[in-house]
Amino acid sequence: MAGMMVCVPAVIRRRFTSMHLFAAVLVAAILFQQSLVGLVNSRPTLQTAATVFTGVFVQATPFLVLGVLISGAIAAFVSPRVLRAVLPKRESVAVGVAGLAGAALPGCECGAVPVARRLMDQGAPSAVAVTFLLSAPAINPVVLVSTAVAFPGEPRMVVARLVGSLATAWVMGLLWSRFGRTEWITARLSNHDSDPNGYRWTVFTESARHDLLQAGSYLVLGAAAAAALHVLVPTWVYDHLAGQMLLAIGVMALLAVVLALCSEADAFVAASISMLPLLPRLVFLVVGPAVDVKLVAMQAGSFGRGFAARFAPLTFVVAIVCACAAGYLVLGGIR
């Protein structure tokens, strides 16, 4: 009939999120608890794997929660204008200050990417933003304390991680200052600085929830990988790697890229691989917060594919070199 409006019911599409997956796994674990316990107790190998998994997960979770809460608070209440206001005008000096500033703003890699992008949009030199991007998730107090807890008998591992990660940030900042091109950065970020406090609380809760679910999923993956490395990889493989230091360094560096652990939790995974010397594990701790699969994806989205394609491979090499140098200087060579 002409002129008559026909109302069609809207189709509501519900998106399946990581929260739904987490809830489904939790419900399944509760429902099949007895069967799972019986299966684990019946096999010594599974008992060992469960012990390693639980140890890594339980030790790392408090630091992970603290890190995502601080990261959410920074995303909501700390404006990059504060950093930009205190940066020196001379770019090389500003790179040094930005590297040290990372220690004052705890947070994981996921939180550092948008903050660095915001710094760049507010007029900070790209080299300064790059330096902060690498230093913030690697040398902040939460990460260093978690490393000290994970390696209670090796306090020099904390110093070596600090030196290697800070050197990586500074070297990459100076290299980007010298050879970087602004046309490689193509993506743009919308500005929300003028939003009211109500919005900021929403940003805080959503950022913390998102980071916890994302980082938590990678922590589960890392703990599972640590358990698998203990029970599936024969002892002779570790003996061979321990005797082939270059090979061990390369394997641990690639493992850091693939596992993509949160920097607040990676030390516990590295500590669990006690069959390898400290130097390859230090490389794992320095490379992970600087470049991994999730960071490459985030950098491509925030800065552009051209940036990520150039930045990630160079960062990978620089992080390995700086970690090895820090290991030799602080740990006293191959350990």
mmCIF file with all atom_site columns, N, CA, C and O in Angstrom, residues 68-101:
data_model
loop_
_atom_site.group_PDB
_atom_site.id
_atom_site.type_symbol
_atom_site.label_atom_id
_atom_site.label_alt_id
_atom_site.label_comp_id
_atom_site.label_asym_id
_atom_site.label_entity_id
_atom_site.label_seq_id
_atom_site.pdbx_PDB_ins_code
_atom_site.Cartn_x
_atom_site.Cartn_y
_atom_site.Cartn_z
_atom_site.occupancy
_atom_site.B_iso_or_equiv
_atom_site.pdbx_formal_charge
_atom_site.auth_seq_id
_atom_site.auth_comp_id
_atom_site.auth_asym_id
_atom_site.auth_atom_id
_atom_site.pdbx_PDB_model_num
ATOM 1   N N  . VAL A 1 68  ? 48.251 -3.874 33.844 1.00 0.00 ? 68  VAL A N  1
ATOM 2   C CA . VAL A 1 68  ? 47.130 -3.430 32.999 1.00 0.00 ? 68  VAL A CA 1
ATOM 3   C C  . VAL A 1 68  ? 46.326 -2.330 33.684 1.00 0.00 ? 68  VAL A C  1
ATOM 4   O O  . VAL A 1 68  ? 45.765 -1.453 33.016 1.00 0.00 ? 68  VAL A O  1
ATOM 5   N N  . LEU A 1 69  ? 46.252 -2.345 35.015 1.00 0.00 ? 69  LEU A N  1
ATOM 6   C CA . LEU A 1 69  ? 45.560 -1.267 35.728 1.00 0.00 ? 69  LEU A CA 1
ATOM 7   C C  . LEU A 1 69  ? 46.295 0.058  35.543 1.00 0.00 ? 69  LEU A C  1
ATOM 8   O O  . LEU A 1 69  ? 45.689 1.106  35.291 1.00 0.00 ? 69  LEU A O  1
ATOM 9   N N  . ILE A 1 70  ? 47.620 0.008  35.666 1.00 0.00 ? 70  ILE A N  1
ATOM 10  C CA . ILE A 1 70  ? 48.407 1.226  35.478 1.00 0.00 ? 70  ILE A CA 1
ATOM 11  C C  . ILE A 1 70  ? 48.334 1.687  34.031 1.00 0.00 ? 70  ILE A C  1
ATOM 12  O O  . ILE A 1 70  ? 48.209 2.878  33.733 1.00 0.00 ? 70  ILE A O  1
ATOM 13  N N  . SER A 1 71  ? 48.385 0.719  33.105 1.00 0.00 ? 71  SER A N  1
ATOM 14  C CA . SER A 1 71  ? 48.295 1.064  31.687 1.00 0.00 ? 71  SER A CA 1
ATOM 15  C C  . SER A 1 71  ? 46.951 1.721  31.371 1.00 0.00 ? 71  SER A C  1
ATOM 16  O O  . SER A 1 71  ? 46.880 2.709  30.625 1.00 0.00 ? 71  SER A O  1
ATOM 17  N N  . GLY A 1 72  ? 45.861 1.183  31.933 1.00 0.00 ? 72  GLY A N  1
ATOM 18  C CA . GLY A 1 72  ? 44.551 1.794  31.722 1.00 0.00 ? 72  GLY A CA 1
ATOM 19  C C  . GLY A 1 72  ? 44.461 3.189  32.296 1.00 0.00 ? 72  GLY A C  1
ATOM 20  O O  . GLY A 1 72  ? 43.868 4.096  31.691 1.00 0.00 ? 72  GLY A O  1
ATOM 21  N N  . ALA A 1 73  ? 45.062 3.397  33.476 1.00 0.00 ? 73  ALA A N  1
ATOM 22  C CA . ALA A 1 73  ? 45.052 4.724  34.084 1.00 0.00 ? 73  ALA A CA 1
ATOM 23  C C  . ALA A 1 73  ? 45.835 5.723  33.242 1.00 0.00 ? 73  ALA A C  1
ATOM 24  O O  . ALA A 1 73  ? 45.430 6.885  33.080 1.00 0.00 ? 73  ALA A O  1
ATOM 25  N N  . ILE A 1 74  ? 46.955 5.280  32.686 1.00 0.00 ? 74  ILE A N  1
ATOM 26  C CA . ILE A 1 74  ? 47.746 6.169  31.825 1.00 0.00 ? 74  ILE A CA 1
ATOM 27  C C  . ILE A 1 74  ? 46.968 6.531  30.573 1.00 0.00 ? 74  ILE A C  1
ATOM 28  O O  . ILE A 1 74  ? 46.933 7.691  30.139 1.00 0.00 ? 74  ILE A O  1
ATOM 29  N N  . ALA A 1 75  ? 46.312 5.523  29.963 1.00 0.00 ? 75  ALA A N  1
ATOM 30  C CA . ALA A 1 75  ? 45.540 5.787  28.750 1.00 0.00 ? 75  ALA A CA 1
ATOM 31  C C  . ALA A 1 75  ? 44.422 6.794  29.002 1.00 0.00 ? 75  ALA A C  1
ATOM 32  O O  . ALA A 1 75  ? 44.083 7.599  28.126 1.00 0.00 ? 75  ALA A O  1
ATOM 33  N N  . ALA A 1 76  ? 43.854 6.774  30.225 1.00 0.00 ? 76  ALA A N  1
ATOM 34  C CA . ALA A 1 76  ? 42.698 7.618  30.507 1.00 0.00 ? 76  ALA A CA 1
ATOM 35  C C  . ALA A 1 76  ? 43.060 8.983  31.075 1.00 0.00 ? 76  ALA A C  1
ATOM 36  O O  . ALA A 1 76  ? 42.428 9.986  30.746 1.00 0.00 ? 76  ALA A O  1
ATOM 37  N N  . PHE A 1 77  ? 44.085 9.043  31.927 1.00 0.00 ? 77  PHE A N  1
ATOM 38  C CA . PHE A 1 77  ? 44.300 10.257 32.717 1.00 0.00 ? 77  PHE A CA 1
ATOM 39  C C  . PHE A 1 77  ? 45.622 10.975 32.452 1.00 0.00 ? 77  PHE A C  1
ATOM 40  O O  . PHE A 1 77  ? 45.802 12.106 32.908 1.00 0.00 ? 77  PHE A O  1
ATOM 41  N N  . VAL A 1 78  ? 46.566 10.332 31.772 1.00 0.00 ? 78  VAL A N  1
ATOM 42  C CA . VAL A 1 78  ? 47.866 10.955 31.521 1.00 0.00 ? 78  VAL A CA 1
ATOM 43  C C  . VAL A 1 78  ? 47.944 11.385 30.065 1.00 0.00 ? 78  VAL A C  1
ATOM 44  O O  . VAL A 1 78  ? 47.923 10.552 29.167 1.00 0.00 ? 78  VAL A O  1
ATOM 45  N N  . SER A 1 79  ? 48.029 12.658 29.844 1.00 0.00 ? 79  SER A N  1
ATOM 46  C CA . SER A 1 79  ? 48.126 13.175 28.482 1.00 0.00 ? 79  SER A CA 1
ATOM 47  C C  . SER A 1 79  ? 49.578 13.174 28.030 1.00 0.00 ? 79  SER A C  1
ATOM 48  O O  . SER A 1 79  ? 50.475 13.553 28.787 1.00 0.00 ? 79  SER A O  1
ATOM 49  N N  . PRO A 1 80  ? 49.837 12.766 26.801 1.00 0.00 ? 80  PRO A N  1
ATOM 50  C CA . PRO A 1 80  ? 51.197 12.855 26.273 1.00 0.00 ? 80  PRO A CA 1
ATOM 51  C C  . PRO A 1 80  ? 51.733 14.285 26.241 1.00 0.00 ? 80  PRO A C  1
ATOM 52  O O  . PRO A 1 80  ? 52.928 14.488 26.078 1.00 0.00 ? 80  PRO A O  1
ATOM 53  N N  . ARG A 1 81  ? 50.846 15.275 26.373 1.00 0.00 ? 81  ARG A N  1
ATOM 54  C CA . ARG A 1 81  ? 51.319 16.659 26.425 1.00 0.00 ? 81  ARG A CA 1
ATOM 55  C C  . ARG A 1 81  ? 52.298 16.874 27.577 1.00 0.00 ? 81  ARG A C  1
ATOM 56  O O  . ARG A 1 81  ? 53.190 17.709 27.509 1.00 0.00 ? 81  ARG A O  1
ATOM 57  N N  . VAL A 1 82  ? 52.084 16.116 28.673 1.00 0.00 ? 82  VAL A N  1
ATOM 58  C CA . VAL A 1 82  ? 52.978 16.243 29.822 1.00 0.00 ? 82  VAL A CA 1
ATOM 59  C C  . VAL A 1 82  ? 54.389 15.852 29.438 1.00 0.00 ? 82  VAL A C  1
ATOM 60  O O  . VAL A 1 82  ? 55.359 16.539 29.763 1.00 0.00 ? 82  VAL A O  1
ATOM 61  N N  . LEU A 1 83  ? 54.511 14.728 28.728 1.00 0.00 ? 83  LEU A N  1
ATOM 62  C CA . LEU A 1 83  ? 55.832 14.309 28.263 1.00 0.00 ? 83  LEU A CA 1
ATOM 63  C C  . LEU A 1 83  ? 56.412 15.305 27.265 1.00 0.00 ? 83  LEU A C  1
ATOM 64  O O  . LEU A 1 83  ? 57.588 15.676 27.343 1.00 0.00 ? 83  LEU A O  1
ATOM 65  N N  . ARG A 1 84  ? 55.577 15.734 26.336 1.00 0.00 ? 84  ARG A N  1
ATOM 66  C CA . ARG A 1 84  ? 56.076 16.637 25.298 1.00 0.00 ? 84  ARG A CA 1
ATOM 67  C C  . ARG A 1 84  ? 56.556 17.954 25.896 1.00 0.00 ? 84  ARG A C  1
ATOM 68  O O  . ARG A 1 84  ? 57.496 18.568 25.391 1.00 0.00 ? 84  ARG A O  1
ATOM 69  N N  . ALA A 1 85  ? 55.914 18.392 26.995 1.00 0.00 ? 85  ALA A N  1
ATOM 70  C CA . ALA A 1 85  ? 56.274 19.670 27.604 1.00 0.00 ? 85  ALA A CA 1
ATOM 71  C C  . ALA A 1 85  ? 57.653 19.629 28.257 1.00 0.00 ? 85  ALA A C  1
ATOM 72  O O  . ALA A 1 85  ? 58.338 20.658 28.329 1.00 0.00 ? 85  ALA A O  1
ATOM 73  N N  . VAL A 1 86  ? 58.071 18.451 28.739 1.00 0.00 ? 86  VAL A N  1
ATOM 74  C CA . VAL A 1 86  ? 59.350 18.375 29.447 1.00 0.00 ? 86  VAL A CA 1
ATOM 75  C C  . VAL A 1 86  ? 60.496 17.924 28.544 1.00 0.00 ? 86  VAL A C  1
ATOM 76  O O  . VAL A 1 86  ? 61.648 17.874 28.996 1.00 0.00 ? 86  VAL A O  1
ATOM 77  N N  . LEU A 1 87  ? 60.203 17.615 27.293 1.00 0.00 ? 87  LEU A N  1
ATOM 78  C CA . LEU A 1 87  ? 61.260 17.151 26.402 1.00 0.00 ? 87  LEU A CA 1
ATOM 79  C C  . LEU A 1 87  ? 62.161 18.311 25.964 1.00 0.00 ? 87  LEU A C  1
ATOM 80  O O  . LEU A 1 87  ? 61.669 19.388 25.620 1.00 0.00 ? 87  LEU A O  1
ATOM 81  N N  . PRO A 1 88  ? 63.464 18.113 25.971 1.00 0.00 ? 88  PRO A N  1
ATOM 82  C CA . PRO A 1 88  ? 64.376 19.152 25.472 1.00 0.00 ? 88  PRO A CA 1
ATOM 83  C C  . PRO A 1 88  ? 64.160 19.410 23.986 1.00 0.00 ? 88  PRO A C  1
ATOM 84  O O  . PRO A 1 88  ? 63.646 18.557 23.256 1.00 0.00 ? 88  PRO A O  1
ATOM 85  N N  . LYS A 1 89  ? 64.546 20.605 23.565 1.00 0.00 ? 89  LYS A N  1
ATOM 86  C CA . LYS A 1 89  ? 64.363 20.968 22.161 1.00 0.00 ? 89  LYS A CA 1
ATOM 87  C C  . LYS A 1 89  ? 65.312 20.217 21.243 1.00 0.00 ? 89  LYS A C  1
ATOM 88  O O  . LYS A 1 89  ? 64.963 19.888 20.117 1.00 0.00 ? 89  LYS A O  1
ATOM 89  N N  . ARG A 1 90  ? 66.510 19.961 21.722 1.00 0.00 ? 90  ARG A N  1
ATOM 90  C CA . ARG A 1 90  ? 67.490 19.240 20.898 1.00 0.00 ? 90  ARG A CA 1
ATOM 91  C C  . ARG A 1 90  ? 67.085 17.770 20.806 1.00 0.00 ? 90  ARG A C  1
ATOM 92  O O  . ARG A 1 90  ? 66.911 17.099 21.819 1.00 0.00 ? 90  ARG A O  1
ATOM 93  N N  . GLU A 1 91  ? 66.964 17.263 19.590 1.00 0.00 ? 91  GLU A N  1
ATOM 94  C CA . GLU A 1 91  ? 66.372 15.948 19.386 1.00 0.00 ? 91  GLU A CA 1
ATOM 95  C C  . GLU A 1 91  ? 67.194 14.826 20.000 1.00 0.00 ? 91  GLU A C  1
ATOM 96  O O  . GLU A 1 91  ? 66.644 13.909 20.615 1.00 0.00 ? 91  GLU A O  1
ATOM 97  N N  . SER A 1 92  ? 68.514 14.885 19.871 1.00 0.00 ? 92  SER A N  1
ATOM 98  C CA . SER A 1 92  ? 69.343 13.813 20.418 1.00 0.00 ? 92  SER A CA 1
ATOM 99  C C  . SER A 1 92  ? 69.232 13.747 21.938 1.00 0.00 ? 92  SER A C  1
ATOM 100 O O  . SER A 1 92  ? 69.191 12.656 22.523 1.00 0.00 ? 92  SER A O  1
ATOM 101 N N  . VAL A 1 93  ? 69.146 14.896 22.583 1.00 0.00 ? 93  VAL A N  1
ATOM 102 C CA . VAL A 1 93  ? 68.972 14.929 24.036 1.00 0.00 ? 93  VAL A CA 1
ATOM 103 C C  . VAL A 1 93  ? 67.568 14.469 24.402 1.00 0.00 ? 93  VAL A C  1
ATOM 104 O O  . VAL A 1 93  ? 67.365 13.757 25.394 1.00 0.00 ? 93  VAL A O  1
ATOM 105 N N  . ALA A 1 94  ? 66.585 14.867 23.589 1.00 0.00 ? 94  ALA A N  1
ATOM 106 C CA . ALA A 1 94  ? 65.202 14.460 23.846 1.00 0.00 ? 94  ALA A CA 1
ATOM 107 C C  . ALA A 1 94  ? 65.053 12.946 23.749 1.00 0.00 ? 94  ALA A C  1
ATOM 108 O O  . ALA A 1 94  ? 64.258 12.351 24.488 1.00 0.00 ? 94  ALA A O  1
ATOM 109 N N  . VAL A 1 95  ? 65.806 12.313 22.859 1.00 0.00 ? 95  VAL A N  1
ATOM 110 C CA . VAL A 1 95  ? 65.782 10.853 22.746 1.00 0.00 ? 95  VAL A CA 1
ATOM 111 C C  . VAL A 1 95  ? 66.255 10.225 24.053 1.00 0.00 ? 95  VAL A C  1
ATOM 112 O O  . VAL A 1 95  ? 65.658 9.254  24.556 1.00 0.00 ? 95  VAL A O  1
ATOM 113 N N  . GLY A 1 96  ? 67.320 10.760 24.624 1.00 0.00 ? 96  GLY A N  1
ATOM 114 C CA . GLY A 1 96  ? 67.815 10.242 25.899 1.00 0.00 ? 96  GLY A CA 1
ATOM 115 C C  . GLY A 1 96  ? 66.809 10.405 27.015 1.00 0.00 ? 96  GLY A C  1
ATOM 116 O O  . GLY A 1 96  ? 66.592 9.488  27.820 1.00 0.00 ? 96  GLY A O  1
ATOM 117 N N  . VAL A 1 97  ? 66.155 11.557 27.078 1.00 0.00 ? 97  VAL A N  1
ATOM 118 C CA . VAL A 1 97  ? 65.147 11.806 28.109 1.00 0.00 ? 97  VAL A CA 1
ATOM 119 C C  . VAL A 1 97  ? 63.938 10.895 27.913 1.00 0.00 ? 97  VAL A C  1
ATOM 120 O O  . VAL A 1 97  ? 63.378 10.354 28.877 1.00 0.00 ? 97  VAL A O  1
ATOM 121 N N  . ALA A 1 98  ? 63.525 10.703 26.670 1.00 0.00 ? 98  ALA A N  1
ATOM 122 C CA . ALA A 1 98  ? 62.366 9.845  26.392 1.00 0.00 ? 98  ALA A CA 1
ATOM 123 C C  . ALA A 1 98  ? 62.634 8.408  26.809 1.00 0.00 ? 98  ALA A C  1
ATOM 124 O O  . ALA A 1 98  ? 61.734 7.706  27.293 1.00 0.00 ? 98  ALA A O  1
ATOM 125 N N  . GLY A 1 99  ? 63.873 7.951  26.618 1.00 0.00 ? 99  GLY A N  1
ATOM 126 C CA . GLY A 1 99  ? 64.217 6.605  27.057 1.00 0.00 ? 99  GLY A CA 1
ATOM 127 C C  . GLY A 1 99  ? 64.095 6.447  28.557 1.00 0.00 ? 99  GLY A C  1
ATOM 128 O O  . GLY A 1 99  ? 63.529 5.461  29.057 1.00 0.00 ? 99  GLY A O  1
ATOM 129 N N  . LEU A 1 100 ? 64.582 7.426  29.306 1.00 0.00 ? 100 LEU A N  1
ATOM 130 C CA . LEU A 1 100 ? 64.474 7.380  30.759 1.00 0.00 ? 100 LEU A CA 1
ATOM 131 C C  . LEU A 1 100 ? 63.034 7.577  31.222 1.00 0.00 ? 100 LEU A C  1
ATOM 132 O O  . LEU A 1 100 ? 62.626 7.039  32.255 1.00 0.00 ? 100 LEU A O  1
ATOM 133 N N  . ALA A 1 101 ? 62.249 8.354  30.462 1.00 0.00 ? 101 ALA A N  1
ATOM 134 C CA . ALA A 1 101 ? 60.855 8.602  30.837 1.00 0.00 ? 101 ALA A CA 1
ATOM 135 C C  . ALA A 1 101 ? 60.029 7.336  30.820 1.00 0.00 ? 101 ALA A C  1
ATOM 136 O O  . ALA A 1 101 ? 59.008 7.251  31.510 1.00 0.00 ? 101 ALA A O  1
#
